């Protein structure tokens, strides 16, 4: 009971901090130009919410089913597949092709491609090797490295002007968000979130381990497949909207575990989602007010995330 009260207080604190950051982000240096400032920043704020929620929920779920708090869904190679698709279309057809010129088409095809690829990988592994999750992760790493190598090869052969255009796809950015795809993002992401949140109780049981989950009546093979597909959809939505952010989910998920001492995924999802939006807002404020837009949010987050990742590895090694 005491821990529940502490978690509730932490949750209320996060809400207060988030409200303060939202007010600060929407009003700082506005100069009274509300007609211009509010629509522009509100659009970015909505993107922060979408990316923060989808990335956090996907990462927490992925770490639960893998039993590892260091892994993230990016290990499956979805980010690399997204970059490969954008690079290949530009390399073969040019910037004027429909797949690049129309953001809605680009978004839908990108999400569909990533979900189909992950679905094929999951189905192949689970059909032939049952629940050998480590084989799935290994194949995901190999596929990601392969996709990244092909992308790099094509980028080297590109015209410098075309390469400059593809650079915007290689790093996550909230500065050029297309309003036309926000509705699609919310629709697809909300459906996947709805079904994944309904799996919270299943994730609570899977957190105990495979054998215990089977003893408690969970059909592990079926549930893992469903959860992995939902994770891939959320990852694809986030990546297709702003680009790949490798360490965002890792940072937020691990901070969430330390702030909320609970195994209940429903509360982890809520607290982690709030924390994810807070982290993105702080990162964007740093980019705009401290670095004066000379870098991107993804670079700041990945630098901090990389340092935190090394810290955790050294801590685990010391404890071992």
Tab-separated table of C-alpha atoms in Angstrom:
chain	number	residue	atom	x	y	z
A	1	UNK	CA	0.000	0.000	0.000
A	2	UNK	CA	2.856	2.367	0.848
A	3	UNK	CA	4.507	1.700	-2.513
A	4	UNK	CA	1.225	2.424	-4.325
A	5	UNK	CA	1.024	5.818	-2.617
A	6	UNK	CA	4.634	6.563	-3.594
A	7	UNK	CA	3.921	5.588	-7.224
A	8	UNK	CA	0.827	7.790	-7.230
A	9	UNK	CA	2.822	10.741	-5.882
A	10	UNK	CA	5.509	10.199	-8.534
A	11	UNK	CA	2.801	10.062	-11.200
A	12	UNK	CA	1.255	13.324	-9.953
A	13	UNK	CA	4.714	14.900	-9.895
A	14	UNK	CA	5.302	13.876	-13.514
A	15	UNK	CA	1.963	15.387	-14.525
A	16	UNK	CA	2.867	18.693	-12.822
A	17	UNK	CA	6.321	18.755	-14.456
A	18	UNK	CA	4.806	17.921	-17.852
A	19	UNK	CA	2.213	20.715	-17.578
A	20	UNK	CA	4.952	23.165	-16.626
A	21	UNK	CA	7.133	22.101	-19.566
A	22	UNK	CA	4.197	22.339	-21.994
A	23	UNK	CA	3.393	25.895	-20.828
A	24	UNK	CA	7.067	26.824	-21.052
A	25	UNK	CA	7.458	25.321	-24.529
A	26	UNK	CA	4.332	26.989	-25.911
A	27	UNK	CA	4.983	30.459	-24.470
A	28	UNK	CA	8.758	31.047	-24.225
A	29	UNK	CA	10.051	33.665	-26.679
A	30	UNK	CA	6.646	33.925	-28.318
A	31	UNK	CA	6.864	37.670	-28.822
A	32	UNK	CA	3.075	37.865	-28.794
A	33	UNK	CA	2.806	36.177	-32.217
A	34	UNK	CA	0.257	33.650	-30.967
A	35	UNK	CA	-1.409	33.105	-34.361
A	36	UNK	CA	1.889	31.792	-35.732
A	37	UNK	CA	3.562	30.340	-32.643
A	38	UNK	CA	0.728	28.272	-31.150
A	39	UNK	CA	-0.201	26.240	-34.285
A	40	UNK	CA	3.470	25.547	-35.041
A	41	UNK	CA	4.427	24.473	-31.538
A	42	UNK	CA	1.156	22.624	-30.948
A	43	UNK	CA	1.926	20.484	-33.982
A	44	UNK	CA	5.335	19.591	-32.555
A	45	UNK	CA	3.818	19.000	-29.117
A	46	UNK	CA	1.369	16.499	-30.581
A	47	UNK	CA	4.274	14.704	-32.269
A	48	UNK	CA	6.146	14.600	-28.930
A	49	UNK	CA	3.124	12.918	-27.345
A	50	UNK	CA	2.781	10.354	-30.144
A	51	UNK	CA	6.470	9.431	-30.232
A	52	UNK	CA	6.905	9.484	-26.445
A	53	UNK	CA	3.934	7.196	-25.835
A	54	UNK	CA	4.442	4.719	-28.689
A	55	UNK	CA	8.197	4.363	-28.170
A	56	UNK	CA	7.927	3.912	-24.403
A	57	UNK	CA	5.088	1.383	-24.469
A	58	UNK	CA	6.792	-0.615	-27.238
A	59	UNK	CA	10.145	-0.681	-25.396
A	60	UNK	CA	8.712	-1.669	-22.003
A	61	UNK	CA	6.700	-4.477	-23.634
A	62	UNK	CA	9.720	-5.656	-25.634
A	63	UNK	CA	11.978	-5.726	-22.585
A	64	UNK	CA	9.374	-7.734	-20.671
A	65	UNK	CA	9.019	-10.478	-23.267
A	66	UNK	CA	12.796	-10.686	-23.789
A	67	UNK	CA	13.549	-10.531	-20.064
A	68	UNK	CA	16.270	-7.951	-20.708
A	69	UNK	CA	16.146	-4.274	-19.708
A	70	UNK	CA	18.933	-3.274	-22.095
A	71	UNK	CA	17.366	-4.399	-25.385
A	72	UNK	CA	15.063	-2.187	-27.458
A	73	UNK	CA	12.853	-2.937	-30.512
A	74	UNK	CA	15.501	-1.327	-32.739
A	75	UNK	CA	17.516	-4.552	-32.362
A	76	UNK	CA	15.027	-6.143	-34.773
A	77	UNK	CA	16.321	-3.904	-37.575
A	78	UNK	CA	13.115	-1.913	-38.184
A	79	UNK	CA	14.946	1.431	-38.059
A	80	UNK	CA	17.505	0.189	-40.571
A	81	UNK	CA	14.742	-1.099	-42.847
A	82	UNK	CA	13.074	2.331	-42.778
A	83	UNK	CA	16.330	4.052	-43.761
A	84	UNK	CA	16.914	1.457	-46.496
A	85	UNK	CA	13.450	2.054	-47.959
A	86	UNK	CA	13.858	5.853	-48.027
A	87	UNK	CA	17.355	5.570	-49.500
A	88	UNK	CA	16.367	3.019	-52.137
A	89	UNK	CA	13.370	5.039	-53.389
A	90	UNK	CA	15.478	8.186	-53.680
A	91	UNK	CA	18.351	6.296	-55.308
A	92	UNK	CA	16.173	4.525	-57.910
A	93	UNK	CA	13.361	6.992	-58.623
A	94	UNK	CA	14.541	10.374	-57.388
A	95	UNK	CA	12.972	12.882	-55.015
A	96	UNK	CA	9.948	13.597	-57.229
A	97	UNK	CA	8.536	10.064	-57.037
A	98	UNK	CA	5.138	9.627	-55.352
A	99	UNK	CA	6.611	7.482	-52.576
A	100	UNK	CA	8.684	10.459	-51.408
A	101	UNK	CA	6.673	13.437	-52.635
A	102	UNK	CA	3.403	12.342	-50.970
A	103	UNK	CA	3.980	12.093	-47.215
A	104	UNK	CA	0.774	10.106	-46.618
A	105	UNK	CA	1.765	7.461	-49.138
A	106	UNK	CA	5.311	7.408	-47.775
A	107	UNK	CA	4.022	6.967	-44.218
A	108	UNK	CA	1.594	4.172	-45.059
A	109	UNK	CA	4.082	2.283	-47.207
A	110	UNK	CA	6.852	2.681	-44.601
A	111	UNK	CA	4.651	1.402	-41.778
A	112	UNK	CA	3.251	-1.408	-43.924
A	113	UNK	CA	6.723	-2.484	-45.042
A	114	UNK	CA	8.136	-2.577	-41.514
A	115	UNK	CA	5.129	-4.450	-40.125
A	116	UNK	CA	5.171	-6.953	-43.016
A	117	UNK	CA	8.896	-7.561	-42.610
A	118	UNK	CA	8.640	-8.079	-38.865
A	119	UNK	CA	5.514	-10.207	-39.284
A	120	UNK	CA	7.290	-12.421	-41.789
A	121	UNK	CA	10.279	-12.738	-39.488
A	122	UNK	CA	8.123	-13.555	-36.463
A	123	UNK	CA	5.990	-16.062	-38.358
A	124	UNK	CA	9.028	-17.818	-39.817
A	125	UNK	CA	10.789	-18.081	-36.474
A	126	UNK	CA	7.754	-19.122	-34.455
A	127	UNK	CA	6.564	-21.607	-37.046
A	128	UNK	CA	9.891	-23.372	-37.447
A	129	UNK	CA	11.604	-22.769	-34.120
A	130	UNK	CA	8.657	-22.254	-31.773
A	131	UNK	CA	9.577	-19.596	-29.182
A	132	UNK	CA	13.287	-19.321	-29.796
A	133	UNK	CA	13.310	-15.594	-29.093
A	134	UNK	CA	17.100	-15.351	-29.032
A	135	UNK	CA	17.271	-16.657	-32.604
A	136	UNK	CA	14.735	-13.993	-33.554
A	137	UNK	CA	16.880	-11.260	-31.980
A	138	UNK	CA	20.017	-12.564	-33.660
A	139	UNK	CA	18.346	-12.596	-37.086
A	140	UNK	CA	17.018	-9.093	-36.406
A	141	UNK	CA	20.533	-7.836	-35.656
A	142	UNK	CA	21.909	-9.486	-38.802
A	143	UNK	CA	19.094	-8.059	-40.937
A	144	UNK	CA	19.597	-4.586	-39.438
A	145	UNK	CA	23.313	-4.654	-40.193
A	146	UNK	CA	22.623	-5.883	-43.733
A	147	UNK	CA	20.041	-3.143	-44.392
A	148	UNK	CA	22.367	-0.488	-42.998
A	149	UNK	CA	25.253	-1.650	-45.191
A	150	UNK	CA	23.143	-1.494	-48.364
A	151	UNK	CA	21.860	1.966	-47.382
A	152	UNK	CA	25.403	3.239	-46.824
A	153	UNK	CA	26.531	1.805	-50.170
A	154	UNK	CA	23.737	3.576	-52.078
A	155	UNK	CA	24.310	6.830	-50.183
A	156	UNK	CA	27.975	6.806	-51.241
A	157	UNK	CA	26.936	6.482	-54.909
A	158	UNK	CA	24.306	9.219	-54.698
A	159	UNK	CA	24.509	12.687	-56.120
A	160	UNK	CA	25.494	15.097	-53.289
A	161	UNK	CA	22.207	17.000	-53.676
A	162	UNK	CA	20.169	13.807	-53.302
A	163	UNK	CA	22.283	12.707	-50.356
A	164	UNK	CA	21.546	16.048	-48.673
A	165	UNK	CA	17.816	15.320	-49.024
A	166	UNK	CA	18.079	11.854	-47.527
A	167	UNK	CA	19.977	13.213	-44.520
A	168	UNK	CA	16.683	14.403	-43.059
A	169	UNK	CA	15.487	10.789	-42.957
A	170	UNK	CA	18.558	9.481	-41.137
A	171	UNK	CA	17.992	11.441	-37.917
A	172	UNK	CA	14.775	12.032	-36.030
A	173	UNK	CA	13.534	15.601	-36.354
A	174	UNK	CA	10.439	17.382	-35.084
A	175	UNK	CA	11.033	20.537	-37.105
A	176	UNK	CA	9.424	19.437	-40.382
A	177	UNK	CA	6.420	17.396	-39.285
A	178	UNK	CA	3.682	17.091	-41.895
A	179	UNK	CA	0.282	17.819	-40.349
A	180	UNK	CA	-1.410	15.661	-43.002
A	181	UNK	CA	0.026	12.432	-41.556
A	182	UNK	CA	-0.642	13.203	-37.886
A	183	UNK	CA	-4.221	11.928	-38.159
A	184	UNK	CA	-3.010	8.660	-39.725
A	185	UNK	CA	-0.352	8.325	-37.046
A	186	UNK	CA	-2.869	8.829	-34.253
A	187	UNK	CA	-5.301	6.351	-35.814
A	188	UNK	CA	-2.802	3.537	-36.388
A	189	UNK	CA	-0.938	4.158	-33.139
A	190	UNK	CA	-4.126	4.329	-31.049
A	191	UNK	CA	-5.378	0.989	-32.375
A	192	UNK	CA	-2.058	-0.732	-31.595
A	193	UNK	CA	-1.890	0.945	-28.161
A	194	UNK	CA	-5.438	-0.136	-27.337
A	195	UNK	CA	-4.689	-3.800	-27.996
A	196	UNK	CA	-1.287	-3.705	-26.295
A	197	UNK	CA	-2.679	-2.064	-23.157
A	198	UNK	CA	-5.310	-4.823	-23.074
A	199	UNK	CA	-2.366	-7.219	-22.894
A	200	UNK	CA	-1.088	-5.567	-19.684
A	201	UNK	CA	-2.212	-8.450	-17.485
A	202	UNK	CA	-0.583	-10.952	-19.865
A	203	UNK	CA	2.657	-8.951	-19.748
A	204	UNK	CA	2.485	-8.983	-15.942
A	205	UNK	CA	2.446	-12.780	-16.060
A	206	UNK	CA	5.129	-13.018	-18.779
A	207	UNK	CA	7.319	-10.884	-16.527
A	208	UNK	CA	7.488	-13.893	-14.182
A	209	UNK	CA	9.109	-16.048	-16.866
A	210	UNK	CA	8.035	-18.504	-19.550
A	211	UNK	CA	7.565	-21.537	-17.298
A	212	UNK	CA	5.527	-19.630	-14.712
A	213	UNK	CA	3.388	-18.075	-17.449
A	214	UNK	CA	2.601	-21.515	-18.895
A	215	UNK	CA	1.714	-22.826	-15.432
A	216	UNK	CA	-0.676	-19.894	-14.975
A	217	UNK	CA	-2.505	-20.729	-18.187
A	218	UNK	CA	-0.958	-18.293	-20.681
A	219	UNK	CA	-0.580	-19.568	-24.247
A	220	UNK	CA	2.927	-18.175	-24.559
A	221	UNK	CA	3.495	-18.795	-28.287
A	222	UNK	CA	0.302	-17.032	-29.353
A	223	UNK	CA	0.663	-14.142	-26.897
A	224	UNK	CA	4.304	-13.494	-27.819
A	225	UNK	CA	3.428	-13.354	-31.507
A	226	UNK	CA	0.562	-10.909	-30.928
A	227	UNK	CA	2.642	-8.677	-28.649
A	228	UNK	CA	5.619	-8.639	-31.017
A	229	UNK	CA	3.407	-7.591	-33.942
A	230	UNK	CA	1.872	-4.772	-31.867
A	231	UNK	CA	5.364	-3.650	-30.801
A	232	UNK	CA	6.472	-3.546	-34.438
A	233	UNK	CA	3.445	-1.414	-35.377
A	234	UNK	CA	4.177	1.128	-32.626
A	235	UNK	CA	7.870	1.226	-33.569
A	236	UNK	CA	7.000	1.655	-37.240
A	237	UNK	CA	4.557	4.495	-36.485
A	238	UNK	CA	7.107	6.407	-34.416
A	239	UNK	CA	9.920	5.876	-36.940
A	240	UNK	CA	7.809	6.799	-39.961
A	241	UNK	CA	6.595	10.006	-38.285
A	242	UNK	CA	9.892	11.596	-37.193
A	243	UNK	CA	12.680	9.121	-37.991
A	244	UNK	CA	14.666	6.676	-35.836
A	245	UNK	CA	15.442	7.496	-32.178
A	246	UNK	CA	17.428	4.529	-30.942
A	247	UNK	CA	17.956	5.338	-27.264
A	248	UNK	CA	14.723	7.155	-26.352
A	249	UNK	CA	12.847	4.016	-25.326
A	250	UNK	CA	15.908	2.642	-23.540
A	251	UNK	CA	16.347	5.771	-21.387
A	252	UNK	CA	12.672	6.209	-20.570
A	253	UNK	CA	11.994	2.534	-19.836
A	254	UNK	CA	14.917	2.183	-17.439
A	255	UNK	CA	14.083	5.441	-15.650
A	256	UNK	CA	10.471	4.272	-15.369
A	257	UNK	CA	11.518	1.031	-13.652
A	258	UNK	CA	13.471	3.031	-11.091
A	259	UNK	CA	10.769	5.638	-10.498
A	260	UNK	CA	7.836	3.202	-10.300
A	261	UNK	CA	8.585	0.152	-8.168
A	262	UNK	CA	5.867	-2.031	-9.650
A	263	UNK	CA	5.491	-4.982	-11.995
A	264	UNK	CA	2.065	-3.851	-13.244
A	265	UNK	CA	2.481	-2.810	-16.859
A	266	UNK	CA	-0.636	-0.670	-16.901
A	267	UNK	CA	1.000	1.764	-14.480
A	268	UNK	CA	4.392	1.416	-16.133
A	269	UNK	CA	2.796	2.373	-19.461
A	270	UNK	CA	1.147	5.479	-17.983
A	271	UNK	CA	4.195	6.663	-16.033
A	272	UNK	CA	6.608	5.815	-18.839
A	273	UNK	CA	4.500	7.629	-21.432
A	274	UNK	CA	4.448	10.804	-19.325
A	275	UNK	CA	8.195	10.508	-18.745
A	276	UNK	CA	8.811	9.963	-22.480
A	277	UNK	CA	7.008	13.200	-23.362
A	278	UNK	CA	8.935	15.033	-20.618
A	279	UNK	CA	12.274	13.774	-21.985
A	280	UNK	CA	11.384	14.851	-25.541
A	281	UNK	CA	10.249	18.299	-24.388
A	282	UNK	CA	13.455	18.829	-22.398
A	283	UNK	CA	15.495	17.658	-25.395
A	284	UNK	CA	13.678	20.018	-27.768
A	285	UNK	CA	14.083	22.961	-25.385
A	286	UNK	CA	17.821	22.225	-25.182
A	287	UNK	CA	18.066	22.050	-28.984
A	288	UNK	CA	16.187	25.323	-29.502
A	289	UNK	CA	17.385	27.423	-26.545
A	290	UNK	CA	20.871	26.104	-25.771
A	291	UNK	CA	22.167	24.707	-29.089
A	292	UNK	CA	20.147	27.156	-31.244
A	293	UNK	CA	18.981	24.444	-33.677
A	294	UNK	CA	22.544	23.435	-34.591
A	295	UNK	CA	21.677	19.829	-33.770
A	296	UNK	CA	18.596	17.599	-33.498
A	297	UNK	CA	16.699	16.018	-30.610
A	298	UNK	CA	17.802	12.531	-31.653
A	299	UNK	CA	21.489	13.475	-31.421
A	300	UNK	CA	21.032	14.877	-27.905
A	301	UNK	CA	18.994	11.877	-26.732
A	302	UNK	CA	21.321	9.320	-28.300
A	303	UNK	CA	24.369	10.982	-26.728
A	304	UNK	CA	22.749	10.919	-23.284
A	305	UNK	CA	21.347	7.439	-23.931
A	306	UNK	CA	24.731	6.124	-25.031
A	307	UNK	CA	26.353	7.424	-21.854
A	308	UNK	CA	23.569	5.920	-19.746
A	309	UNK	CA	23.892	2.613	-21.600
A	310	UNK	CA	27.631	2.445	-20.874
A	311	UNK	CA	26.931	3.349	-17.226
A	312	UNK	CA	24.460	0.461	-16.877
A	313	UNK	CA	26.873	-1.986	-18.520
A	314	UNK	CA	29.684	-0.966	-16.145
A	315	UNK	CA	27.300	-1.186	-13.201
A	316	UNK	CA	26.169	-4.686	-14.184
A	317	UNK	CA	29.772	-5.768	-14.665
A	318	UNK	CA	30.734	-4.415	-11.251
A	319	UNK	CA	27.812	-6.188	-9.574
A	320	UNK	CA	28.659	-9.401	-11.436
